[in-house]
């Protein structure tokens, strides 16, 4: 009897439809969840960065060598005035962490904007004009993709000298490839729509077609890529700063904090654990937000 | 296919050439080679002499052509810091990096393919979800920090592995795992989607219908077809690992070309930076070429466009 | 009587590369086409897909440059007109109203795009004009601020017609104007097109593979085959006594008029 009912279930089209719907629903819900979780965490970090001067208990730059390397709250001998302890120069670690969020977010957002402008301009131009223009831009993209980002970024930052602005500019001019590739194919699709032909038949100038007919129809891709590139840029800045060729001391970049803590990792491993966890949480939140937006806006593009 | 290959080779040569131009001029702009050669406290006359001796007073284009021709012969000039020539230095350091990247690749394939297959066999199951979640979470962890934490855990606390250096194969365990970890999610995803597609194919159902054993169908028919695109991806990932080696090698103090590149950038050792930039880029170009060929061989539509 | 729009030996070919070492081949899409559109008439253009109908339409709209030959408007070569001047005289109606309306724009923006591109009227004028055109095309003005996705296929095609006519063009190129629509809606749109033609004194080039539609609407019919016009006759003449072998085949194979479609009186 149980066998028959099992077989019956398999064949029942309503049942199949329902299970398909629950699966779909599950995806929708998990996409919304990841937007919710990612967005909340990211929002909290943005809040922390914006109101750093109010939230930070101490000046992140003020040194006190008598209070070097105080341990954080979960360890013995911690100082209640310094919840996350102090670094090797006696600077309050929590305050540096809070101010460090400003650097990561600034780099992530500015880089994503610069590379977004470069990549979209190249991608839309290639996709819209096609032919030789497309061949040249595709070649530029291919060339860019055959250059290792970290190596080139290191060499260029060494050239201009490490600083917040240098890192933003260098990464901005390197991380545009994904925008270009996606915008190119999205534009190729939009370009073949009849509304573009209609606009051309009206006598609409090319710049106007691109801005008001094509761009609004490809812009949703931009938001998804931008979130991933924010995460990418934050990780790269941390790597560059860790290698000593990014943000320079005494600025509290999280990557730099890990680099400065590296020599103390033998006895005080917490000193690299804290900024590393902060970085991972920030990047994870941004990635979750991006995943969620992508799944909600185009569930079929999953994976 | 032949036509496609020929076109691709032209493109590869063109890209390689452009990359060499960028490698040369990018690094050349970073500092005055003559001043670097003469030393910080050299006077104007000495610098001018150096320029004459090394031919640095000639037009940049000619210097570039010279450098390229020498580089093609394997002569990358002299290092400012090391007694060896740049060619010798790179030859000495390259094997470490290649070993590291290769072990990283093996690790990512060993984790990525089995988990991809299991996820495809049971899509939306807990193991599928968990492996995907770990992959997403792992992408958020900075490589260098992951390396440091592994070093603390396995090297300092558990004392299972050496902490840093590159003297024995044990030294490669942590860095290779760190490096391989980041290539695992894309390999896992591609294996999963490839397997899902193959398993839905008619010939798999035919194979089952013929009464072949499920495991035999899985390995002999399904996996073999699903794994070819993974090979193409792996070749690109190998290139990424050569670049990622810069960070990993400096974390674990391994004497590969990544570490060499970092030291040389800090010291402004121009000839070494140029050589490494060129070599890594050429690796990239070559590996992408292989991956394109594999993909084109698989999917005839690619050849036409 | 000079034709309002005329092509003389119009030719359009594309360079096709077949491989890196083989010479480029020319694909001739339109080969020496001479047709005439008389004012106030409907010229039907039939032929199977890929025969060059759409390329011809594109050239008339200025979307594709002819390789050879001339297009004359009112006896004047069309190249002498700018794209702006040409746009005010010749406008298209496309096949697929899902693809021809920008999904990100409101109906008002879509209908008045020609006015804003040509800088005609103030924004108040444009609202009035848009409402007038919507009324003319049988669309309720409450859709003014709707988006295309909120409209049905037939309503969308009405928007496309309103956009095409807002600048009062003299010639309208209708490229399969109903073939993407439901059968029930097709006759409404065809009726609308004929009413508008009579009311505004328009001239149509009606491109269709539906011979029934062409037979009922067109005054003359041109048959296109592999880029060439093989027959160009009065409608009645062509359908009763087709001369060219291809036309005969076309009529025999496809002509299966659906009487229900025209029972509501076209």
Short mmCIF file of N, CA, C and O in Angstrom, two decimals, chain A residues 132 192-205 208 212-214 216-217 219-220, chain C residues 61 63 83-84 87 90-92 94 96 99-105 113-114 116-118 163:
data_model
loop_
_atom_site.label_atom_id
_atom_site.label_comp_id
_atom_site.label_asym_id
_atom_site.label_seq_id
_atom_site.Cartn_x
_atom_site.Cartn_y
_atom_site.Cartn_z
N UNK A 132 34.87 46.76 -35.56
CA UNK A 132 36.27 47.01 -35.20
C UNK A 132 36.41 47.56 -33.79
O UNK A 132 37.35 47.22 -33.07
N UNK A 192 19.98 45.05 -30.07
CA UNK A 192 19.21 44.40 -31.12
C UNK A 192 17.71 44.55 -30.92
O UNK A 192 16.93 44.04 -31.71
N UNK A 193 17.31 45.25 -29.86
CA UNK A 193 15.88 45.42 -29.64
C UNK A 193 15.36 46.47 -30.61
O UNK A 193 16.06 47.41 -30.97
N UNK A 194 14.07 46.32 -30.96
CA UNK A 194 13.50 47.24 -31.94
C UNK A 194 13.37 48.66 -31.40
O UNK A 194 13.33 49.61 -32.17
N UNK A 195 13.31 48.81 -30.06
CA UNK A 195 13.18 50.19 -29.58
C UNK A 195 14.42 51.01 -29.88
O UNK A 195 14.34 52.23 -30.00
N UNK A 196 15.55 50.33 -30.02
CA UNK A 196 16.76 51.05 -30.42
C UNK A 196 16.65 51.46 -31.89
O UNK A 196 16.94 52.60 -32.27
N UNK A 197 16.16 50.53 -32.74
CA UNK A 197 15.94 50.88 -34.15
C UNK A 197 14.94 52.02 -34.26
O UNK A 197 15.12 52.93 -35.06
N UNK A 198 13.88 51.95 -33.43
CA UNK A 198 12.87 53.00 -33.48
C UNK A 198 13.50 54.35 -33.14
O UNK A 198 13.25 55.35 -33.82
N UNK A 199 14.33 54.37 -32.10
CA UNK A 199 14.98 55.63 -31.72
C UNK A 199 15.89 56.13 -32.83
O UNK A 199 15.95 57.33 -33.10
N UNK A 200 16.59 55.20 -33.48
CA UNK A 200 17.46 55.63 -34.59
C UNK A 200 16.63 56.18 -35.73
O UNK A 200 17.00 57.16 -36.36
N UNK A 201 15.49 55.52 -36.00
CA UNK A 201 14.64 55.99 -37.09
C UNK A 201 14.05 57.36 -36.79
O UNK A 201 13.70 58.10 -37.69
N UNK A 202 13.95 57.69 -35.50
CA UNK A 202 13.47 59.01 -35.11
C UNK A 202 14.54 60.07 -35.36
O UNK A 202 14.24 61.25 -35.50
N UNK A 203 15.79 59.62 -35.46
CA UNK A 203 16.88 60.57 -35.64
C UNK A 203 17.58 60.88 -34.33
O UNK A 203 18.29 61.87 -34.21
N UNK A 204 17.33 60.04 -33.34
CA UNK A 204 17.92 60.22 -32.02
C UNK A 204 19.44 60.12 -32.12
O UNK A 204 19.96 59.16 -32.70
N UNK A 205 20.18 61.11 -31.59
CA UNK A 205 21.64 61.02 -31.66
C UNK A 205 22.17 59.83 -30.83
O UNK A 205 21.54 59.43 -29.86
N UNK A 208 22.44 59.87 -27.09
CA UNK A 208 21.15 59.83 -26.41
C UNK A 208 20.58 58.41 -26.41
O UNK A 208 19.97 57.97 -25.43
N UNK A 212 19.80 56.93 -22.89
CA UNK A 212 18.42 56.81 -22.43
C UNK A 212 17.72 55.55 -22.93
O UNK A 212 16.70 55.17 -22.37
N UNK A 213 18.22 54.90 -23.96
CA UNK A 213 17.57 53.66 -24.40
C UNK A 213 18.32 52.43 -23.90
O UNK A 213 17.73 51.49 -23.42
N UNK A 214 19.65 52.43 -24.05
CA UNK A 214 20.43 51.24 -23.69
C UNK A 214 20.70 51.21 -22.19
O UNK A 214 20.40 50.23 -21.51
N UNK A 216 19.50 52.42 -19.30
CA UNK A 216 18.53 52.00 -18.28
C UNK A 216 18.23 50.51 -18.34
O UNK A 216 17.81 49.93 -17.34
N UNK A 217 18.44 49.88 -19.48
CA UNK A 217 18.13 48.47 -19.60
C UNK A 217 19.29 47.55 -19.25
O UNK A 217 19.12 46.34 -19.20
N UNK A 219 21.53 48.63 -16.68
CA UNK A 219 22.11 49.15 -15.44
C UNK A 219 21.95 48.18 -14.27
O UNK A 219 22.76 48.17 -13.35
N UNK A 220 20.92 47.31 -14.33
CA UNK A 220 20.74 46.40 -13.19
C UNK A 220 21.91 45.44 -13.03
O UNK A 220 22.22 45.01 -11.93
N UNK C 61 14.48 53.45 -43.96
CA UNK C 61 14.42 54.17 -42.69
C UNK C 61 15.75 54.84 -42.34
O UNK C 61 15.85 55.53 -41.33
N UNK C 63 18.41 53.19 -41.54
CA UNK C 63 19.12 52.38 -40.53
C UNK C 63 20.22 51.55 -41.17
O UNK C 63 21.03 50.95 -40.49
N UNK C 83 19.21 62.85 -41.19
CA UNK C 83 18.42 61.82 -40.51
C UNK C 83 17.21 62.46 -39.83
O UNK C 83 16.14 61.87 -39.75
N UNK C 84 17.38 63.72 -39.39
CA UNK C 84 16.28 64.44 -38.76
C UNK C 84 15.14 64.68 -39.74
O UNK C 84 13.98 64.42 -39.45
N UNK C 87 13.50 61.51 -40.71
CA UNK C 87 12.68 60.95 -39.64
C UNK C 87 11.30 61.60 -39.62
O UNK C 87 10.31 60.95 -39.28
N UNK C 90 9.51 59.68 -42.85
CA UNK C 90 9.34 58.23 -42.90
C UNK C 90 9.49 57.65 -41.50
O UNK C 90 10.47 57.94 -40.81
N UNK C 91 8.53 56.89 -41.05
CA UNK C 91 8.60 56.29 -39.73
C UNK C 91 8.23 54.80 -39.78
O UNK C 91 7.46 54.39 -40.64
N UNK C 92 8.79 54.01 -38.86
CA UNK C 92 8.52 52.58 -38.88
C UNK C 92 7.47 52.14 -37.86
O UNK C 92 7.26 52.79 -36.84
N UNK C 94 7.20 48.41 -36.04
CA UNK C 94 7.89 47.12 -36.06
C UNK C 94 6.96 45.98 -35.73
O UNK C 94 5.84 46.16 -35.26
N UNK C 96 7.40 43.36 -33.48
CA UNK C 96 7.22 42.85 -32.12
C UNK C 96 7.05 44.00 -31.13
O UNK C 96 8.02 44.66 -30.78
N UNK C 99 9.44 44.14 -28.18
CA UNK C 99 10.82 44.57 -28.36
C UNK C 99 10.89 46.04 -28.78
O UNK C 99 11.91 46.69 -28.61
N UNK C 100 9.80 46.58 -29.32
CA UNK C 100 9.91 47.92 -29.90
C UNK C 100 9.63 49.04 -28.90
O UNK C 100 9.78 50.20 -29.22
N UNK C 101 9.18 48.67 -27.68
CA UNK C 101 8.97 49.71 -26.67
C UNK C 101 9.97 49.51 -25.54
O UNK C 101 10.09 48.41 -24.99
N UNK C 102 10.68 50.56 -25.20
CA UNK C 102 11.67 50.48 -24.13
C UNK C 102 10.96 50.21 -22.80
O UNK C 102 10.16 51.02 -22.34
N UNK C 103 11.26 49.05 -22.18
CA UNK C 103 10.52 48.67 -20.97
C UNK C 103 10.74 49.63 -19.80
O UNK C 103 9.98 49.58 -18.83
N UNK C 104 11.77 50.45 -19.87
CA UNK C 104 12.08 51.34 -18.75
C UNK C 104 11.44 52.71 -18.89
O UNK C 104 11.76 53.62 -18.15
N UNK C 105 10.62 52.90 -19.93
CA UNK C 105 10.05 54.24 -20.14
C UNK C 105 8.54 54.20 -20.05
O UNK C 105 7.92 53.19 -20.36
N UNK C 113 8.93 60.74 -27.51
CA UNK C 113 10.37 60.75 -27.78
C UNK C 113 10.70 61.49 -29.07
O UNK C 113 11.63 62.31 -29.09
N UNK C 114 9.96 61.25 -30.17
CA UNK C 114 10.29 62.00 -31.40
C UNK C 114 10.21 63.50 -31.17
O UNK C 114 11.07 64.24 -31.66
N UNK C 116 10.66 65.17 -28.36
CA UNK C 116 11.74 65.69 -27.53
C UNK C 116 13.06 65.63 -28.28
O UNK C 116 13.91 66.50 -28.11
N UNK C 117 13.25 64.61 -29.12
CA UNK C 117 14.49 64.56 -29.91
C UNK C 117 14.52 65.72 -30.90
O UNK C 117 15.55 66.36 -31.09
N UNK C 118 13.36 66.01 -31.49
CA UNK C 118 13.33 67.08 -32.48
C UNK C 118 13.03 68.45 -31.86
O UNK C 118 12.84 69.43 -32.58
N UNK C 163 3.57 56.48 -31.58
CA UNK C 163 4.91 57.05 -31.65
C UNK C 163 5.29 57.33 -33.10
O UNK C 163 5.91 58.35 -33.42
#
